[in-house]
Tab-separated table of C-alpha atoms in Angstrom:
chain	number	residue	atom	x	y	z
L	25	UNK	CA	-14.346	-1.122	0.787
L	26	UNK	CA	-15.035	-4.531	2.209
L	27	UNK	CA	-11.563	-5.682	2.991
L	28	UNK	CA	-11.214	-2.550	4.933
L	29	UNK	CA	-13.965	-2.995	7.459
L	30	UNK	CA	-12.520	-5.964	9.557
L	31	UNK	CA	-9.299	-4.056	9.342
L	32	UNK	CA	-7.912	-2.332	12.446
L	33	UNK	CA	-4.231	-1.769	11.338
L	34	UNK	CA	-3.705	-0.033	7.667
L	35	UNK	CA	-0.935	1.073	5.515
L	36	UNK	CA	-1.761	4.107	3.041
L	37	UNK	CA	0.930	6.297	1.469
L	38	UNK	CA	0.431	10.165	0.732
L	39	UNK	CA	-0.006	10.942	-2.817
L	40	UNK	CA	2.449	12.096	-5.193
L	41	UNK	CA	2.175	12.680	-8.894
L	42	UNK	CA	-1.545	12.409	-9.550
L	43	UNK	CA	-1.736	9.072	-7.370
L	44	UNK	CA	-5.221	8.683	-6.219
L	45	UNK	CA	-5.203	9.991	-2.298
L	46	UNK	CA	-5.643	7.493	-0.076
L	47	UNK	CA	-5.792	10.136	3.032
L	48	UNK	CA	-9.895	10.337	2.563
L	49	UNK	CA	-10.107	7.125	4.598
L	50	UNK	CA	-8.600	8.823	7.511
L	51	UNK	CA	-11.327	10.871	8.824
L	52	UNK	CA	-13.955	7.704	8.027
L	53	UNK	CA	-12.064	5.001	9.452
L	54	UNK	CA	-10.048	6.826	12.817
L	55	UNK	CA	-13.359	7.628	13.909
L	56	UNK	CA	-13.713	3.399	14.291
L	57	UNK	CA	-10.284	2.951	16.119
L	58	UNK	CA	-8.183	2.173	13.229
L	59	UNK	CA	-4.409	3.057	13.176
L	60	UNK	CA	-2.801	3.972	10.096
L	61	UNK	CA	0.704	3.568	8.779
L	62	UNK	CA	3.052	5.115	6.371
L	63	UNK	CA	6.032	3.664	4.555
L	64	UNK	CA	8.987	4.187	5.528
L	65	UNK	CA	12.368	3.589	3.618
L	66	UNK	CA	14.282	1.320	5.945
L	67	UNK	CA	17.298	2.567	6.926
L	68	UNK	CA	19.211	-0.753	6.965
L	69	UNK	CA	17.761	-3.004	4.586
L	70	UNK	CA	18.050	-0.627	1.167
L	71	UNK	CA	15.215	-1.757	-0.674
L	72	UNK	CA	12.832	-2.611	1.859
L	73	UNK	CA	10.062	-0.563	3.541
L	74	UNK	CA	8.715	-0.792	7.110
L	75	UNK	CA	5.034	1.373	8.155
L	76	UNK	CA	5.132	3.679	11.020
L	77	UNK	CA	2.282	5.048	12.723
L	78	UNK	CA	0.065	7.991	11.420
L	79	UNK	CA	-1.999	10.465	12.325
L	80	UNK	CA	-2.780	14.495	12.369
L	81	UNK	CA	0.419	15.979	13.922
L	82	UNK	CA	2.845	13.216	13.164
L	83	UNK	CA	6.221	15.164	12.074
L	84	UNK	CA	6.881	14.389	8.459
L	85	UNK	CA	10.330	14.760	6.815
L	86	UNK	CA	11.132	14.265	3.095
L	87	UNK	CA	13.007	10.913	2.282
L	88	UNK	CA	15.622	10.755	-0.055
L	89	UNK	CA	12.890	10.873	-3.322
L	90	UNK	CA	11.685	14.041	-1.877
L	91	UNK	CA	8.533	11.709	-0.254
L	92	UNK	CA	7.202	12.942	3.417
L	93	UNK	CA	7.749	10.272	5.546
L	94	UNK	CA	7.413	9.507	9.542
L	95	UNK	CA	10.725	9.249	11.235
L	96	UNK	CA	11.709	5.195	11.347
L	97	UNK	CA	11.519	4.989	14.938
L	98	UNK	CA	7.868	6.542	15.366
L	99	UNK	CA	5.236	3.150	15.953
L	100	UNK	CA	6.777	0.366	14.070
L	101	UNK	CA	4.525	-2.185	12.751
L	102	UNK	CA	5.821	-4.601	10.154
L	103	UNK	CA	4.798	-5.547	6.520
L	104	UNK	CA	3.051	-8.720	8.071
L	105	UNK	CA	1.222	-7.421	11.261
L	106	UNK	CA	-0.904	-5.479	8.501
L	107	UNK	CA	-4.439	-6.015	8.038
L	108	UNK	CA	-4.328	-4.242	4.909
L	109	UNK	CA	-2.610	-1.727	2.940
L	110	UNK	CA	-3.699	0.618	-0.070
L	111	UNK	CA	-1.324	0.611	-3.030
L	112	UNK	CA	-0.373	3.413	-5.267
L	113	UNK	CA	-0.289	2.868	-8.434
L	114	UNK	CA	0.845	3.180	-12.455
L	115	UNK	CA	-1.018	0.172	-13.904
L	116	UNK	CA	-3.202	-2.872	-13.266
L	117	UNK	CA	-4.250	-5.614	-15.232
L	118	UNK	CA	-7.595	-8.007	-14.386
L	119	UNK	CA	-5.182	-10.421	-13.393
L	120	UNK	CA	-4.228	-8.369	-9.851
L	121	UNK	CA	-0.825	-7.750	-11.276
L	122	UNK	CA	0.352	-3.937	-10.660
L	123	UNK	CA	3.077	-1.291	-12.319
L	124	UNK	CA	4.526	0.677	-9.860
L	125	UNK	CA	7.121	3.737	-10.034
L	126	UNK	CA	9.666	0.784	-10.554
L	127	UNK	CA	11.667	0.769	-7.509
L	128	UNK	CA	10.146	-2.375	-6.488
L	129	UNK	CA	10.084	-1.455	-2.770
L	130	UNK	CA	6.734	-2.924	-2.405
L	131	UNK	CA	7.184	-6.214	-3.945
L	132	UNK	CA	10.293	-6.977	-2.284
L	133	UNK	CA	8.489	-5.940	1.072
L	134	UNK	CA	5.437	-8.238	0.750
L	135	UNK	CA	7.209	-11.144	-1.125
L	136	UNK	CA	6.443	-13.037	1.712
L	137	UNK	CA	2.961	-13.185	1.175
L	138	UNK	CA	3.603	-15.758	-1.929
L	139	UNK	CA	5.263	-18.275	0.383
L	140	UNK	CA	2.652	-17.010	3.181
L	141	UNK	CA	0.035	-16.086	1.978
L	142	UNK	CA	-2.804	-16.415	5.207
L	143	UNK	CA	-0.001	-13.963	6.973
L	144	UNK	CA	-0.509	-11.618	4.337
L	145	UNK	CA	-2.546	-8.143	4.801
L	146	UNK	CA	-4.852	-7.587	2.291
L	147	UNK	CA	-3.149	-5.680	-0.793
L	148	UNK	CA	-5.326	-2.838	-2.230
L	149	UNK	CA	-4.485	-1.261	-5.239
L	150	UNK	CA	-6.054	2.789	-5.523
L	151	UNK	CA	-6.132	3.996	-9.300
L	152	UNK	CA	-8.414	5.972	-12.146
L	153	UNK	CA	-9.903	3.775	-14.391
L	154	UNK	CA	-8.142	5.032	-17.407
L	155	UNK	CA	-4.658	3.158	-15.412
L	156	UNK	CA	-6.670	-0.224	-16.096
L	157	UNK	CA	-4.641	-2.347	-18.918
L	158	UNK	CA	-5.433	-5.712	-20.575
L	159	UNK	CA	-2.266	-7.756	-19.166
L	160	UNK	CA	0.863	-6.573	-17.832
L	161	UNK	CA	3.876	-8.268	-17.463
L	162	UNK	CA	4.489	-9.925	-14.700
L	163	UNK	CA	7.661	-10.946	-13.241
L	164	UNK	CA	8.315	-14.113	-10.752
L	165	UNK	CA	8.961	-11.511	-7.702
L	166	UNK	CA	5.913	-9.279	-8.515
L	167	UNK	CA	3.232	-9.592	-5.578
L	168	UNK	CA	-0.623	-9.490	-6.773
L	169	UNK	CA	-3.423	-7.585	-5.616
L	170	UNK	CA	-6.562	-8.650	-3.513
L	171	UNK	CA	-8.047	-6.033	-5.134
L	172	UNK	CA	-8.207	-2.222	-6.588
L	173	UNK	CA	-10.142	0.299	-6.046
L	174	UNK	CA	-10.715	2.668	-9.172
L	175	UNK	CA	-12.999	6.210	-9.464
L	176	UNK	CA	-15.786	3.553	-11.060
L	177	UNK	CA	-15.604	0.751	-10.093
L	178	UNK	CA	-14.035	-2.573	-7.948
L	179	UNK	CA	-11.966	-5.284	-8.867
L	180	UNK	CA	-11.156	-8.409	-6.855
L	181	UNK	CA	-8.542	-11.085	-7.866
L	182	UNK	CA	-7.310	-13.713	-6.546
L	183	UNK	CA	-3.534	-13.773	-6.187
C-alpha cells in the first residue's frame, strides 16, 4: 500500500464480524519502526475515539460493545498526529464514501479533516470486493476515503 510506506504512525482496529484484518501489517511494517494504534472509546467525549499505542503484549480489555481495546491512558496519539489509519468497513462506493456499523464514531473523529484537510492522516478503507456498491448515500458529516484496499484490487479517490 503506497500511502502506507511514508507512514510511521498508524491506526488499525482488530477485526470483528468478518471485517477484513488489518493485524497482517503488523509483522511487515514494525519490522520498519512503525507504531501502531488502536481506537479507543473516549471516556469523556461520548462519541469520539482517540488511538492508543499497540503492540504484542499490550493488555486488551473489552469496551462497552464487547470490542478489545487498550486502556485510554496507554500512548495517546490523537486523530490528527496520524499518518494514516485503516478503516473497517460495511460499504464503499467509487466516490470514497464509506458505510460503517453506524455509530458514526469515525466520522465525528476525523471531521476535521474537511475543514483541514493537509492535517489529515491518510484514511484507508479495508474491505472484500463483494462490499463495493455503485453510490451510497452520503451525508454532510460523512468523511471520505483516500482510498480502500479490497481482496482484488485498489481504489483511490479524492475526498
Amino acid at each position: 500500500m503506497p500511502d502506507l510506506h511514508r507512514a510511521r504512525h498508524i491506526a488499525l482496529y482488530l477485526p470483528n464480524d468478518g471485517e477484513i484484518d488489518p493485524t497482517v501489517f503488523l509483522d511487515l511494517a514494525e519490522l520498519r519502526g512503525r507504531t501502531f494504534y488502536l481506537p479507543v472509546l473516549h471516556p469523556v467525549y461520548p462519541g469520539r475515539l482517540v488511538f492508543s499505542a499497540y503492540h504484542d503484549g499490550t493488555e486488551l480489555r473489552p469496551n462497552r460493545f464487547g470490542i478489545p481495546e487498550p486502556g485510554f491512558s496507554d500512548a495517546r496519539r490523537p486523530a490528527w498526529a496520524l499518518d494514516a489509519v485503516l478503516f473497517p468497513l460495511v460499504g464503499f462506493d467509487v466516490q470514497g464514501g464509506r458505510l460503517g456499523m453506524g455509530g458514526g464514531f469515525y466520522d465525528r473523529t476525523f471531521a476535521f479533516s474537511r475543514l483541514r484537510p493537509r492535517l489529515a492522516p491518510k484514511l484507508i478503507g479495508l474491505a472484500h470486493d463483494f462490499q463495493k456498491v455503485r453510490e451510497l448515500p452520503i451525508e454532510p458529516w460523512d468523511v471520505p476515503l483516500h482510498g480502500v484496499v479490497t481482496d482484488k484490487r485498489r481504489y483511490r479517490f479524492k475526498p
